[in-house]
Amino acid sequence: GFAAGNNLAMSMLMHDVEFIWLINNDAVCESGALQALLTRMRNDPGLGAVGSVVLSGDGRKLLAWGGGRVHYLLGISRHVHRKGRLDFITGASMMLRSRALQSVGLFDEWFFLYWEDVDLCVRLRNAGWRLAVAQDSIIRHKEGASFEAFARRDRITSKSRVLFFRKHSHLPIVPVILGMLLRCGLRLLRLCPARAWAVFTATLNTLRTMPLDNPPASLAKPVARF
């Protein structure tokens, strides 16, 4: 998955470089994107992660101002579209400080895909590192997928969402259930019952295999630490 693959690369790099830039393979960088990230990092040693401004593939639509926020009651996350406080930097374009990674560990490999960037940023913030956006670092991220791809993404995202709130919420059943109902409802309103069913079944299947009332240690798949 995304977490394990990037962990393998980062573990080989982090002792030799000051910063590591993660960028999706379907993203295109505007001129100066890398330099803007480096400048932002070097000017503020308290930053653990810095993100880019993410545009649609044609450059006409703002997808994310670097990252987003987590709603811990409703069990959802959303990308933000203006300057403001961030709970996470999107993994579409994320520069990480090696020293920060050494202090909190790499991606949690329980997350096969999605929410691993959110989890890492929460751990960074809890350890005292800050997040920021380099507004002159711009990438264009290709959108578009088949119905089957969207349904698969719904299933994977739903599992990762359960894992995240089980790990970071004091009462995870509330955001897990509310988030499931919201996501199912939105898909039904869009006349996508199969996608709603994918969210519903993936959430319940994850709850069956990893109940919310298990001791926290049951989720503690090793995260690389140095």
XYZ file of C-alpha atoms in Angstrom:
226
model
C 0.000 0.000 0.000
C 0.841 3.701 -0.025
C 2.102 3.710 3.566
C 4.349 0.659 3.285
C 5.799 1.671 -0.069
C 6.686 5.174 1.057
C 8.018 3.910 4.378
C 10.468 1.691 2.535
C 11.774 4.643 0.532
C 11.837 7.075 3.461
C 13.659 4.638 5.733
C 16.486 4.490 3.184
C 16.672 8.273 2.796
C 15.913 9.913 6.100
C 19.383 9.607 7.649
C 21.065 11.175 4.623
C 18.729 14.046 3.732
C 17.147 16.909 5.649
C 13.796 16.813 3.871
C 11.735 14.256 1.950
C 9.178 15.254 -0.678
C 6.272 12.894 -1.303
C 4.254 13.614 -4.439
C 1.634 11.538 -6.225
C 2.675 9.956 -9.500
C -0.360 11.491 -11.231
C 0.577 15.035 -10.195
C 2.312 17.647 -12.355
C 4.492 20.302 -10.697
C 4.379 23.940 -11.693
C 7.704 25.718 -12.056
C 9.256 26.510 -8.674
C 7.097 24.068 -6.695
C 10.021 22.265 -5.083
C 12.000 25.412 -4.313
C 8.993 26.992 -2.591
C 8.633 23.966 -0.312
C 12.338 23.998 0.544
C 12.311 27.724 1.278
C 9.304 27.405 3.599
C 10.917 24.532 5.478
C 14.330 26.181 5.819
C 12.827 29.441 7.064
C 10.954 27.761 9.928
C 12.695 24.905 11.787
C 9.515 24.194 13.769
C 7.682 22.896 10.723
C 7.294 19.144 10.483
C 5.412 19.086 7.184
C 4.679 21.554 4.397
C 2.140 21.143 1.608
C 1.478 22.570 -1.839
C -1.537 24.291 -3.329
C -3.312 21.536 -5.270
C -5.196 22.363 -8.470
C -7.207 20.164 -10.810
C -5.451 18.643 -13.796
C -6.470 21.512 -16.073
C -5.485 24.089 -13.452
C -8.950 25.663 -13.297
C -10.157 24.342 -9.944
C -8.609 24.610 -6.489
C -8.731 21.160 -4.887
C -6.883 21.877 -1.650
C -4.968 24.686 0.009
C -2.274 22.292 1.155
C -4.427 20.012 3.257
C -7.565 19.940 5.322
C -9.467 19.599 8.575
C -10.867 16.643 10.497
C -14.335 16.746 12.072
C -13.932 14.474 15.081
C -17.667 14.352 15.835
C -19.015 13.741 12.339
C -16.208 11.372 11.417
C -15.187 13.073 8.191
C -12.306 15.058 6.765
C -12.371 17.779 4.145
C -9.848 19.729 2.148
C -9.762 23.466 2.790
C -9.740 26.053 0.017
C -8.334 29.085 1.794
C -5.630 29.978 4.289
C -6.308 28.776 7.809
C -5.493 26.171 10.412
C -4.794 22.709 9.071
C -5.146 19.354 10.781
C -3.254 17.589 8.013
C -1.225 18.072 4.847
C -2.476 16.120 1.862
C -0.218 13.318 0.712
C -0.657 14.478 -2.885
C 2.289 16.804 -2.208
C 3.897 16.721 1.214
C 7.408 17.717 2.244
C 8.497 16.153 5.533
C 11.385 17.048 7.811
C 13.525 13.974 8.455
C 14.132 14.987 12.063
C 10.377 15.168 12.637
C 9.919 11.686 11.193
C 12.661 10.389 13.456
C 10.733 11.744 16.443
C 7.273 10.327 15.626
C 7.878 7.443 13.215
C 6.839 6.903 9.617
C 3.394 6.120 8.207
C 1.322 3.639 10.197
C 1.107 0.618 7.913
C -2.305 -0.401 9.225
C -3.492 2.169 6.660
C -3.282 0.513 3.259
C -4.407 3.655 1.442
C -6.042 6.953 2.525
C -5.958 8.617 5.961
C -2.298 7.639 6.524
C -1.289 11.241 5.794
C -3.887 12.489 8.289
C -2.665 10.075 10.960
C 0.977 11.089 10.459
C 0.143 14.793 10.674
C -1.858 14.279 13.876
C 1.161 12.548 15.401
C 3.439 15.363 14.240
C 1.193 18.008 15.772
C 0.861 16.049 19.015
C 4.668 15.989 19.217
C 4.861 19.772 18.853
C 5.635 20.053 15.139
C 3.638 22.511 13.050
C 2.123 22.287 9.571
C 2.184 24.921 6.851
C 1.505 25.565 3.174
C 4.000 26.963 0.669
C 1.587 29.048 -1.394
C 4.014 29.361 -4.297
C 4.330 25.584 -4.550
C 1.596 24.597 -6.989
C 0.805 21.172 -8.373
C -1.924 19.968 -10.709
C -3.522 16.700 -9.693
C -5.273 14.577 -12.287
C -8.883 13.715 -11.440
C -11.283 11.218 -12.889
C -11.978 7.532 -12.370
C -14.442 4.850 -13.421
C -17.434 3.929 -11.294
C -15.652 0.723 -10.261
C -12.623 2.725 -9.144
C -14.813 5.055 -7.069
C -16.534 2.102 -5.384
C -13.161 0.533 -4.575
C -11.939 3.842 -3.183
C -15.069 4.064 -1.028
C -14.341 0.640 0.438
C -10.697 1.380 1.191
C -11.435 4.860 2.548
C -14.164 3.516 4.823
C -11.793 0.983 6.360
C -9.084 3.588 6.886
C -11.598 6.010 8.415
C -12.578 3.411 11.035
C -8.907 2.800 11.823
C -8.198 6.521 12.189
C -11.035 7.315 14.588
C -10.422 4.138 16.534
C -6.881 5.388 17.055
C -7.513 9.092 17.677
C -11.033 9.453 19.124
C -11.958 8.943 22.776
C -15.404 7.654 21.739
C -14.814 6.272 18.225
C -18.248 4.705 17.744
C -19.782 8.192 17.370
C -17.653 9.491 14.455
C -17.538 6.047 12.842
C -21.332 5.663 12.712
C -22.119 9.313 11.938
C -19.473 9.395 9.232
C -20.834 6.219 7.678
C -24.392 7.594 7.641
C -23.269 10.892 6.107
C -21.223 9.226 3.391
C -23.984 6.737 2.578
C -26.557 9.518 2.480
C -24.517 11.647 0.089
C -24.082 8.741 -2.293
C -27.781 7.941 -2.220
C -28.594 11.582 -2.994
C -26.269 11.306 -5.991
C -28.160 8.163 -7.076
C -25.163 5.916 -6.419
C -26.644 3.136 -4.246
C -23.790 0.734 -5.044
C -21.274 3.224 -3.671
C -23.417 3.732 -0.559
C -23.468 -0.039 -0.108
C -19.670 -0.131 -0.479
C -19.304 2.397 2.357
C -21.799 0.562 4.568
C -20.369 -2.928 4.109
C -16.716 -1.857 4.367
C -17.418 -0.017 7.622
C -19.261 -2.961 9.167
C -16.677 -5.488 7.981
C -13.885 -3.438 9.536
C -15.802 -3.179 12.801
C -16.243 -6.957 12.835
C -12.551 -7.675 12.318
C -11.306 -4.878 14.576
C -13.933 -3.957 17.212
C -13.779 -0.456 18.630
C -13.670 -1.674 22.227
C -10.431 -3.650 21.822
C -7.449 -2.375 23.813
C -5.492 0.259 21.834
C -2.508 -2.089 21.636
C -4.467 -4.254 19.194
C -3.988 -1.547 16.578
C -0.304 -1.121 17.236
C 1.142 -2.604 14.089
C 4.793 -1.516 14.312
C 5.590 1.927 12.944
C 9.229 2.425 11.992
C 11.119 4.506 14.542
C 14.719 5.657 14.517
